[in-house]
Structure formats: C-alpha cells, structure tokens
PDB file of C-alpha atoms in Angstrom:
ATOM      1  CA  MET A   1      -4.945  19.350  -7.283  1.00 52.00           C
ATOM      2  CA  THR A   2      -8.351  19.698  -9.256  1.00 52.00           C
ATOM      3  CA  ASN A   3     -11.971  20.490  -7.255  1.00 56.00           C
ATOM      4  CA  ARG A   4     -12.879  16.954  -7.308  1.00 55.00           C
ATOM      5  CA  LEU A   5      -9.654  15.878  -5.581  1.00 58.00           C
ATOM      6  CA  LEU A   6     -10.223  19.069  -2.752  1.00 61.00           C
ATOM      7  CA  VAL A   7     -14.390  17.099  -2.631  1.00 58.00           C
ATOM      8  CA  GLN A   8     -12.999  14.078  -1.403  1.00 61.00           C
ATOM      9  CA  LEU A   9     -10.751  16.078   1.554  1.00 61.00           C
ATOM     10  CA  ALA A  10     -12.988  15.257   4.384  1.00 54.00           C
ATOM     11  CA  GLU A  11     -13.935  18.324   6.598  1.00 51.00           C
ATOM     12  CA  THR A  12     -11.911  16.542   9.941  1.00 52.00           C
ATOM     13  CA  ARG A  13     -10.975  18.645  12.711  1.00 52.00           C
ATOM     14  CA  SER A  14      -8.676  17.306  15.711  1.00 52.00           C
ATOM     15  CA  GLY A  15      -8.017  21.241  16.754  1.00 56.00           C
ATOM     16  CA  ASN A  16      -4.144  20.174  15.284  1.00 59.00           C
ATOM     17  CA  ASP A  17      -4.935  22.446  11.891  1.00 59.00           C
ATOM     18  CA  ARG A  18      -1.337  20.168  10.516  1.00 59.00           C
ATOM     19  CA  ALA A  19      -2.277  16.840  10.964  1.00 65.00           C
ATOM     20  CA  ASN A  20      -5.489  17.074  10.001  1.00 84.00           C
ATOM     21  CA  VAL A  21      -4.159  18.742   7.029  1.00 89.00           C
ATOM     22  CA  LEU A  22      -1.302  15.744   7.297  1.00 91.00           C
ATOM     23  CA  GLU A  23      -3.727  13.394   8.008  1.00 91.00           C
ATOM     24  CA  GLU A  24      -6.133  13.707   5.096  1.00 91.00           C
ATOM     25  CA  LEU A  25      -3.690  14.750   2.658  1.00 93.00           C
ATOM     26  CA  ARG A  26      -2.199  11.043   3.144  1.00 93.00           C
ATOM     27  CA  ARG A  27      -5.271   9.422   3.077  1.00 92.00           C
ATOM     28  CA  LEU A  28      -5.956  10.763  -0.363  1.00 91.00           C
ATOM     29  CA  ILE A  29      -2.720   9.856  -1.816  1.00 93.00           C
ATOM     30  CA  LEU A  30      -3.181   6.211  -0.127  1.00 92.00           C
ATOM     31  CA  SER A  31      -6.550   5.617  -1.061  1.00 90.00           C
ATOM     32  CA  GLY A  32      -5.482   6.322  -4.625  1.00 87.00           C
ATOM     33  CA  GLY A  33      -7.892   9.315  -5.160  1.00 88.00           C
ATOM     34  CA  ALA A  34      -5.082  11.178  -5.882  1.00 88.00           C
ATOM     35  CA  PRO A  35      -3.365   9.660  -8.247  1.00 88.00           C
ATOM     36  CA  PRO A  36       1.053   9.036  -8.761  1.00 90.00           C
ATOM     37  CA  GLY A  37       1.308  12.974 -10.998  1.00 89.00           C
ATOM     38  CA  THR A  38      -1.353  14.611  -9.807  1.00 91.00           C
ATOM     39  CA  GLN A  39      -0.435  18.147  -9.072  1.00 92.00           C
ATOM     40  CA  ILE A  40      -0.845  19.576  -5.226  1.00 93.00           C
ATOM     41  CA  MET A  41      -1.543  23.461  -4.823  1.00 93.00           C
ATOM     42  CA  PRO A  42      -0.472  24.542  -1.629  1.00 93.00           C
ATOM     43  CA  ALA A  43      -2.693  27.244  -1.634  1.00 93.00           C
ATOM     44  CA  ASP A  44      -6.115  24.926  -2.644  1.00 91.00           C
ATOM     45  CA  ILE A  45      -5.297  23.207  -0.060  1.00 91.00           C
ATOM     46  CA  ALA A  46      -4.898  26.277   2.137  1.00 90.00           C
ATOM     47  CA  ASP A  47      -7.928  26.904   1.526  1.00 89.00           C
ATOM     48  CA  ALA A  48      -9.738  23.795   1.498  1.00 86.00           C
ATOM     49  CA  PHE A  49      -8.930  23.465   5.080  1.00 86.00           C
ATOM     50  CA  GLY A  50      -9.439  27.089   6.210  1.00 86.00           C
ATOM     51  CA  VAL A  51      -5.444  27.057   7.829  1.00 88.00           C
ATOM     52  CA  SER A  52      -2.562  29.336   6.621  1.00 90.00           C
ATOM     53  CA  ALA A  53       0.559  28.347   4.609  1.00 91.00           C
ATOM     54  CA  ILE A  54       2.016  26.970   7.468  1.00 91.00           C
ATOM     55  CA  PRO A  55       0.516  23.804   8.224  1.00 91.00           C
ATOM     56  CA  VAL A  56       0.623  22.902   5.435  1.00 93.00           C
ATOM     57  CA  ARG A  57       3.726  23.423   4.038  1.00 93.00           C
ATOM     58  CA  GLU A  58       4.308  21.182   7.111  1.00 93.00           C
ATOM     59  CA  ALA A  59       2.310  18.860   6.373  1.00 94.00           C
ATOM     60  CA  LEU A  60       3.651  18.550   2.653  1.00 95.00           C
ATOM     61  CA  LYS A  61       7.275  17.872   4.246  1.00 96.00           C
ATOM     62  CA  THR A  62       6.378  15.402   5.647  1.00 96.00           C
ATOM     63  CA  LEU A  63       4.695  13.579   2.992  1.00 96.00           C
ATOM     64  CA  VAL A  64       7.591  14.232   1.098  1.00 96.00           C
ATOM     65  CA  GLY A  65       9.359  12.131   3.928  1.00 96.00           C
ATOM     66  CA  GLU A  66       7.889   9.549   3.698  1.00 95.00           C
ATOM     67  CA  GLY A  67       8.334   9.625  -0.011  1.00 95.00           C
ATOM     68  CA  LEU A  68       4.298  10.125  -1.096  1.00 96.00           C
ATOM     69  CA  VAL A  69       5.575  13.535  -2.147  1.00 96.00           C
ATOM     70  CA  ASP A  70       7.793  15.114  -4.804  1.00 95.00           C
ATOM     71  CA  HIS A  71       8.801  18.682  -4.586  1.00 95.00           C
ATOM     72  CA  GLN A  72      10.985  20.324  -7.313  1.00 91.00           C
ATOM     73  CA  ARG A  73      11.169  23.722  -7.239  1.00 87.00           C
ATOM     74  CA  ASN A  74      10.133  24.900 -10.707  1.00 86.00           C
ATOM     75  CA  SER A  75       6.985  22.722 -10.667  1.00 87.00           C
ATOM     76  CA  GLY A  76       6.672  22.137  -7.660  1.00 93.00           C
ATOM     77  CA  TYR A  77       3.997  19.498  -5.227  1.00 95.00           C
ATOM     78  CA  HIS A  78       2.935  15.863  -6.675  1.00 94.00           C
ATOM     79  CA  VAL A  79       1.840  12.498  -5.434  1.00 94.00           C
ATOM     80  CA  SER A  80       5.200  10.660  -6.330  1.00 93.00           C
ATOM     81  CA  GLN A  81       5.772   8.966  -9.897  1.00 90.00           C
ATOM     82  CA  LEU A  82       7.348   5.908  -9.589  1.00 89.00           C
ATOM     83  CA  SER A  83       9.471   3.737 -12.940  1.00 89.00           C
ATOM     84  CA  LEU A  84       8.599  -0.017 -13.581  1.00 88.00           C
ATOM     85  CA  ALA A  85      12.231  -0.298 -11.951  1.00 90.00           C
ATOM     86  CA  GLU A  86      11.267   1.660  -8.691  1.00 91.00           C
ATOM     87  CA  LEU A  87       8.163   0.086  -8.414  1.00 90.00           C
ATOM     88  CA  LYS A  88       9.811  -3.106  -8.620  1.00 90.00           C
ATOM     89  CA  GLU A  89      12.895  -2.713  -6.171  1.00 93.00           C
ATOM     90  CA  ILE A  90       9.979  -1.705  -3.863  1.00 93.00           C
ATOM     91  CA  TYR A  91       7.647  -4.156  -3.734  1.00 93.00           C
ATOM     92  CA  PHE A  92      11.063  -6.425  -3.526  1.00 94.00           C
ATOM     93  CA  VAL A  93      12.557  -4.810  -0.275  1.00 96.00           C
ATOM     94  CA  ARG A  94       8.842  -4.712   0.757  1.00 96.00           C
ATOM     95  CA  GLY A  95       9.365  -9.003   0.173  1.00 96.00           C
ATOM     96  CA  VAL A  96      12.455  -9.523   2.094  1.00 96.00           C
ATOM     97  CA  LEU A  97      11.083  -7.020   4.819  1.00 98.00           C
ATOM     98  CA  GLU A  98       7.642  -9.376   5.219  1.00 98.00           C
ATOM     99  CA  GLN A  99       9.954 -13.078   5.135  1.00 97.00           C
ATOM    100  CA  ALA A 100      11.656 -11.763   7.970  1.00 98.00           C
ATOM    101  CA  ALA A 101       8.255 -11.130   9.956  1.00 98.00           C
ATOM    102  CA  LEU A 102       6.451 -13.612   8.826  1.00 98.00           C
ATOM    103  CA  THR A 103       9.288 -16.004  10.114  1.00 97.00           C
ATOM    104  CA  ARG A 104       8.854 -14.819  13.875  1.00 97.00           C
ATOM    105  CA  SER A 105       5.062 -14.633  13.444  1.00 98.00           C
ATOM    106  CA  VAL A 106       5.273 -18.601  12.996  1.00 98.00           C
ATOM    107  CA  GLU A 107       6.375 -18.210  16.662  1.00 95.00           C
ATOM    108  CA  ASN A 108       4.385 -16.423  18.457  1.00 97.00           C
ATOM    109  CA  ILE A 109       0.984 -16.574  15.784  1.00 98.00           C
ATOM    110  CA  THR A 110      -2.017 -17.769  16.948  1.00 98.00           C
ATOM    111  CA  ASP A 111      -5.589 -20.233  16.036  1.00 97.00           C
ATOM    112  CA  ALA A 112      -7.097 -17.275  16.201  1.00 98.00           C
ATOM    113  CA  GLN A 113      -4.421 -14.932  13.850  1.00 98.00           C
ATOM    114  CA  ILE A 114      -4.689 -17.476  11.652  1.00 98.00           C
ATOM    115  CA  ALA A 115      -8.570 -18.027  11.941  1.00 98.00           C
ATOM    116  CA  ALA A 116      -9.359 -14.047  11.142  1.00 98.00           C
ATOM    117  CA  ALA A 117      -6.882 -14.517   8.489  1.00 98.00           C
ATOM    118  CA  THR A 118      -8.255 -17.278   6.717  1.00 98.00           C
ATOM    119  CA  GLU A 119     -11.419 -14.782   6.790  1.00 98.00           C
ATOM    120  CA  PHE A 120      -9.553 -11.801   5.039  1.00 98.00           C
ATOM    121  CA  HIS A 121      -8.632 -15.006   2.405  1.00 98.00           C
ATOM    122  CA  HIS A 122     -12.427 -16.193   1.888  1.00 98.00           C
ATOM    123  CA  GLU A 123     -13.047 -12.594   1.053  1.00 98.00           C
ATOM    124  CA  LEU A 124     -10.098 -12.863  -1.892  1.00 98.00           C
ATOM    125  CA  VAL A 125     -11.832 -15.374  -3.186  1.00 98.00           C
ATOM    126  CA  THR A 126     -15.589 -13.578  -3.213  1.00 98.00           C
ATOM    127  CA  ALA A 127     -13.958 -10.374  -4.691  1.00 97.00           C
ATOM    128  CA  THR A 128     -11.990 -11.789  -7.395  1.00 97.00           C
ATOM    129  CA  ARG A 129     -15.604 -13.898  -7.700  1.00 97.00           C
ATOM    130  CA  PHE A 130     -17.356 -10.584  -8.342  1.00 97.00           C
ATOM    131  CA  ASN A 131     -15.127  -8.557 -10.329  1.00 96.00           C
ATOM    132  CA  ASP A 132     -14.385  -6.399  -7.070  1.00 97.00           C
ATOM    133  CA  GLY A 133     -11.115  -4.880  -7.433  1.00 94.00           C
ATOM    134  CA  LYS A 134     -10.999  -2.541  -4.689  1.00 93.00           C
ATOM    135  CA  ALA A 135     -12.067  -4.875  -1.978  1.00 96.00           C
ATOM    136  CA  PHE A 136      -9.413  -7.174  -3.716  1.00 97.00           C
ATOM    137  CA  HIS A 137      -6.812  -4.378  -3.421  1.00 95.00           C
ATOM    138  CA  ASP A 138      -7.745  -3.531   0.269  1.00 95.00           C
ATOM    139  CA  VAL A 139      -8.395  -7.121   2.090  1.00 97.00           C
ATOM    140  CA  SER A 140      -5.211  -8.124   0.641  1.00 97.00           C
ATOM    141  CA  ARG A 141      -3.048  -5.701   3.264  1.00 97.00           C
ATOM    142  CA  ARG A 142      -5.937  -6.935   6.028  1.00 98.00           C
ATOM    143  CA  PHE A 143      -4.473 -10.387   5.302  1.00 98.00           C
ATOM    144  CA  HIS A 144      -1.131  -9.590   4.468  1.00 98.00           C
ATOM    145  CA  THR A 145      -0.787  -7.801   8.044  1.00 98.00           C
ATOM    146  CA  THR A 146      -2.604 -10.096   9.635  1.00 98.00           C
ATOM    147  CA  LEU A 147      -0.084 -12.432   9.055  1.00 98.00           C
ATOM    148  CA  THR A 148       2.635 -10.500  10.068  1.00 98.00           C
ATOM    149  CA  ALA A 149       1.465  -8.352  12.931  1.00 98.00           C
ATOM    150  CA  PRO A 150       2.900 -11.605  15.466  1.00 98.00           C
ATOM    151  CA  CYS A 151       6.088 -10.703  14.666  1.00 98.00           C
ATOM    152  CA  ALA A 152       6.560  -8.604  17.860  1.00 96.00           C
ATOM    153  CA  MET A 153       8.772  -6.571  16.365  1.00 98.00           C
ATOM    154  CA  PRO A 154       7.373  -2.862  15.678  1.00 98.00           C
ATOM    155  CA  ARG A 155      10.173  -1.290  13.479  1.00 98.00           C
ATOM    156  CA  LEU A 156       9.805  -4.098  11.367  1.00 98.00           C
ATOM    157  CA  LEU A 157       6.363  -3.416  11.170  1.00 98.00           C
ATOM    158  CA  ASN A 158       6.640   0.015  10.865  1.00 97.00           C
ATOM    159  CA  MET A 159       9.720  -0.534   7.762  1.00 97.00           C
ATOM    160  CA  PHE A 160       6.791  -2.763   6.389  1.00 97.00           C
ATOM    161  CA  ASP A 161       3.974  -0.237   6.718  1.00 97.00           C
ATOM    162  CA  ALA A 162       5.974   2.547   5.488  1.00 95.00           C
ATOM    163  CA  THR A 163       7.283   0.433   2.305  1.00 96.00           C
ATOM    164  CA  TRP A 164       3.462  -0.756   1.148  1.00 95.00           C
ATOM    165  CA  ASN A 165       2.785   2.995   1.651  1.00 95.00           C
ATOM    166  CA  LEU A 166       5.213   3.850  -1.253  1.00 94.00           C
ATOM    167  CA  THR A 167       3.026   1.243  -3.864  1.00 91.00           C
ATOM    168  CA  GLU A 168      -0.186   2.909  -2.726  1.00 92.00           C
ATOM    169  CA  PRO A 169      -1.314   5.400  -4.272  1.00 90.00           C
ATOM    170  CA  PHE A 170      -1.040   2.859  -8.065  1.00 90.00           C
ATOM    171  CA  GLN A 171      -3.638   0.436  -6.217  1.00 90.00           C
ATOM    172  CA  VAL A 172      -1.459  -2.168  -8.548  1.00 89.00           C
ATOM    173  CA  MET A 173      -4.246  -5.031  -6.972  1.00 90.00           C
ATOM    174  CA  ARG A 174      -7.606  -3.044  -8.175  1.00 90.00           C
ATOM    175  CA  SER A 175      -5.518  -3.344 -11.955  1.00 88.00           C
ATOM    176  CA  VAL A 176      -4.971  -7.288 -11.858  1.00 92.00           C
ATOM    177  CA  ASP A 177      -6.505  -9.428 -13.621  1.00 93.00           C
ATOM    178  CA  ALA A 178      -9.092 -12.493 -12.598  1.00 94.00           C
ATOM    179  CA  PRO A 179      -6.420 -15.425 -13.351  1.00 95.00           C
ATOM    180  CA  THR A 180      -3.759 -13.262 -11.459  1.00 94.00           C
ATOM    181  CA  GLN A 181      -6.281 -12.740  -8.823  1.00 96.00           C
ATOM    182  CA  ASP A 182      -6.753 -16.794  -8.639  1.00 97.00           C
ATOM    183  CA  LYS A 183      -3.008 -17.198  -8.663  1.00 96.00           C
ATOM    184  CA  LEU A 184      -2.077 -15.050  -5.482  1.00 97.00           C
ATOM    185  CA  ASN A 185      -5.489 -16.137  -3.933  1.00 98.00           C
ATOM    186  CA  VAL A 186      -3.761 -20.466  -4.047  1.00 98.00           C
ATOM    187  CA  ASP A 187      -0.795 -18.187  -2.923  1.00 98.00           C
ATOM    188  CA  HIS A 188      -2.895 -17.589   0.026  1.00 98.00           C
ATOM    189  CA  ALA A 189      -4.162 -20.460   0.956  1.00 98.00           C
ATOM    190  CA  ASP A 190       0.089 -21.761   0.633  1.00 98.00           C
ATOM    191  CA  LEU A 191       0.527 -19.318   3.268  1.00 98.00           C
ATOM    192  CA  LEU A 192      -2.093 -20.258   5.452  1.00 98.00           C
ATOM    193  CA  ALA A 193      -1.814 -24.170   5.256  1.00 98.00           C
ATOM    194  CA  ALA A 194       2.216 -23.287   6.162  1.00 98.00           C
ATOM    195  CA  PHE A 195       1.384 -21.564   9.135  1.00 98.00           C
ATOM    196  CA  ALA A 196      -1.450 -23.744  10.253  1.00 98.00           C
ATOM    197  CA  ALA A 197       1.774 -26.368  10.282  1.00 98.00           C
ATOM    198  CA  ARG A 198       4.015 -24.460  11.991  1.00 97.00           C
ATOM    199  CA  ASP A 199       6.219 -24.915   9.581  1.00 98.00           C
ATOM    200  CA  THR A 200       8.816 -21.712   8.569  1.00 98.00           C
ATOM    201  CA  ALA A 201      10.656 -22.748   5.520  1.00 98.00           C
ATOM    202  CA  ALA A 202       7.059 -23.802   3.678  1.00 98.00           C
ATOM    203  CA  VAL A 203       5.369 -20.254   4.671  1.00 98.00           C
ATOM    204  CA  LEU A 204       8.884 -18.672   3.352  1.00 98.00           C
ATOM    205  CA  ASP A 205       8.668 -20.759  -0.200  1.00 98.00           C
ATOM    206  CA  ALA A 206       4.794 -20.495  -0.208  1.00 98.00           C
ATOM    207  CA  ALA A 207       5.961 -16.357   0.483  1.00 97.00           C
ATOM    208  CA  ARG A 208       9.088 -15.910  -2.121  1.00 96.00           C
ATOM    209  CA  VAL A 209       6.396 -17.589  -5.045  1.00 97.00           C
ATOM    210  CA  HIS A 210       3.780 -14.815  -4.259  1.00 96.00           C
ATOM    211  CA  HIS A 211       5.841 -11.853  -4.480  1.00 95.00           C
ATOM    212  CA  GLY A 212       7.111 -13.126  -7.685  1.00 93.00           C
ATOM    213  CA  ARG A 213       4.192 -13.439  -9.140  1.00 93.00           C
ATOM    214  CA  LEU A 214       3.937  -9.484  -7.666  1.00 91.00           C
ATOM    215  CA  GLU A 215       6.030  -8.727  -9.587  1.00 89.00           C
ATOM    216  CA  GLU A 216       4.710 -10.450 -13.030  1.00 88.00           C
ATOM    217  CA  ALA A 217       1.525  -8.217 -11.672  1.00 88.00           C
ATOM    218  CA  ILE A 218       3.100  -5.215 -11.172  1.00 88.00           C
ATOM    219  CA  ILE A 219       4.560  -5.497 -15.486  1.00 85.00           C
ATOM    220  CA  GLN A 220       1.417  -6.920 -16.190  1.00 83.00           C
ATOM    221  CA  THR A 221      -0.587  -2.943 -14.934  1.00 84.00           C
ATOM    222  CA  SER A 222       2.094  -1.105 -15.341  1.00 81.00           C
ATOM    223  CA  ALA A 223       0.176   0.573 -18.505  1.00 74.00           C
ATOM    224  CA  SER A 224      -3.032   1.093 -15.758  1.00 75.00           C
ATOM    225  CA  LEU A 225      -0.713   1.881 -13.556  1.00 73.00           C
ATOM    226  CA  GLY A 226       0.391   5.523 -14.161  1.00 67.00           C
ATOM    227  CA  VAL A 227       3.835   4.316 -13.614  1.00 75.00           C
ATOM    228  CA  ARG A 228       6.455   6.866 -14.945  1.00 68.00           C
ATOM    229  CA  PRO A 229       8.265   5.985 -18.527  1.00 62.00           C
ATOM    230  CA  GLU A 230      11.281   4.269 -18.253  1.00 59.00           C
ATOM    231  CA  LEU A 231      14.628   7.201 -19.359  1.00 48.00           C
ATOM    232  CA  GLY A 232      16.862   6.845 -21.690  1.00 43.00           C
TER     233      GLY A 232
END
C-alpha cells in the first residue's frame, strides 16, 4: 500500500485496536480510496496505527471473509479484483436480493419514506446535471437502501448490503456517462411512481429494467474500473 493510501487512514481510536484497523481499512476500500488490486502491507498498516501485527492480521482475515480483500501465500494481501463475469454475477445476485426486498417494501413503505427516496432522486438528477460522478455514486446507494429498508427483513438486508459492498471498490456509478445516468434516473422515477401507486408488479418491472441497465453500465465502464481481464 502506498504512502498516499496510508495517509487516508483516519486516526480514529475506540480503545479496540482490531476494531479501529478493521473499520478504517473497510472504509478506505469501500470509498474507492484503495482501488481493486492495491497491495496491503500488514507491517505498514501496523505502523500507521501504532499496533502490533495481531489486530492487523485479524482485521485482514475479516475483510478476506467479506470478499473485500484477497490473500495469496506468495503475493500477500490485495484489495479484491474481479473479472467482468464475476462483477456481472454479483450485480445479478444483488438484483435478485433487491427485488425480494422491494416486494415486501411495497406493503410496508410509508409516504415519508417515499418522500425521502424522492429527495435522493432529485439529488441524483442534480448530480447528473453538474457531472458529479462521486455524488451520483454515493446517493444512488442511499436511494436504493431507502426503498429496500421498509421490507423489515434484517437478514435479507444484511445480504443485500454485503453484496453491494463487493462492488463498492470499483465505484461503478462514478464512471458511467451522463446519457446512461439519465436513463438510470428515469428508472428511479419509474420505481417511485410504482411505489406511490403501491403497485408491486410495476415496482418489479421497473427494478428488472434498472438492473439490466446496470449490467450495460458495467460493460461500458469495465476498461476503467480495474476489472480483472478474463482468462483464456
């Protein structure tokens, strides 16, 4: 890991060395601060936090289990890289989980929650207008989690979040072009209209269209995402 990335590790302390290392490494990876393929040197991490090697190894073991870090005996630790096929598969799984959550959310969502999602939609439209890729990426997740949270199924939501986290290091939505963002915003508007009508079939139709559009965005941006080349 380069010195530039080490500088990004916030000096937060909770009294639990393992928690500090884990939380900050996870934050850095999910924010895109350590792109896929970045090498993570345990000794450098230990020095940065002023801790022994033990909490660093424990934190890295957890991140390997979450799929955010790869470990190879001969090459050490790296932020996970995925092939295009693997990234598309994760988006597919995420879509299935989201559709399951949305089905239940239609029954439970309140007008206030729809209004909150609508505000995020307006922020996304503004981000597109001002070519703010980071805001578009960040707010997109908030929009979706606002619509899935009302399902009130914590295990499903945990799986949904874990799957979403696997794609975060690639920061896909920061790289899509404005015309694609416009189409995604139309999909979001369709989702909101379907929720307002409490129409489950229309919600699921809009979600399927949207996830097809996301797959197109992955293909469009794969060259700039740090996606691992396919073998063979």
